């Protein structure tokens, strides 16, 4: 499996994992989300903790 590119790709992967019950796809969604959080957190003026909480909350909503 390849990860879905772009800032919304992790959501697509999470929804696919939830629909299929695939742990492998879920792991890809978590990995992609962590990359997005890391990249966003490295930008000046971005509250990395807030971004991480928001992304984690959205992942939990989609967890299979």
XYZ file of C-alpha atoms in Angstrom:
64
model
C 0.000 0.000 0.000
C 1.092 3.528 -0.703
C 0.191 6.432 1.507
C -2.184 9.015 0.151
C -0.374 12.271 -0.506
C -1.421 15.649 0.764
C -2.534 17.043 4.098
C -5.869 15.220 3.981
C -4.445 11.842 2.970
C -4.286 10.547 6.526
C -8.040 11.113 6.911
C -8.743 9.152 3.743
C -6.553 6.324 5.005
C -8.245 6.366 8.430
C -11.679 6.180 6.845
C -10.550 3.337 4.600
C -9.114 1.497 7.608
C -12.382 1.938 9.487
C -14.389 0.689 6.514
C -12.206 -2.363 5.977
C -11.021 -3.061 9.517
C -7.436 -3.106 8.249
C -4.738 -2.637 10.897
C -2.157 -2.132 8.161
C -4.054 0.780 6.637
C -4.711 2.199 10.104
C -0.967 2.178 10.799
C -0.389 4.080 7.548
C -3.010 6.652 8.588
C -1.298 7.167 11.941
C 2.105 7.473 10.297
C 0.842 9.982 7.740
C -0.883 12.005 10.477
C 2.322 12.084 12.548
C 4.256 13.428 9.554
C 1.692 16.182 9.011
C 1.744 17.130 12.714
C 5.543 17.193 12.737
C 5.732 19.376 9.642
C 3.049 21.764 10.902
C 4.630 21.986 14.355
C 7.960 23.058 12.897
C 6.428 26.211 11.423
C 6.742 29.497 13.281
C 3.583 30.578 15.053
C 1.979 27.124 15.032
C 0.891 25.573 18.328
C 2.155 22.032 17.803
C 0.317 20.667 20.837
C -2.998 22.041 19.565
C -2.404 20.557 16.123
C -1.461 17.178 17.632
C -4.587 17.130 19.848
C -6.824 18.005 16.903
C -5.348 15.345 14.652
C -5.404 12.693 17.400
C -9.062 13.522 18.099
C -9.961 13.129 14.454
C -8.072 9.842 14.251
C -9.870 8.509 17.325
C -13.226 9.367 15.727
C -12.332 7.155 12.758
C -10.602 4.316 14.604
C -11.821 0.908 13.467
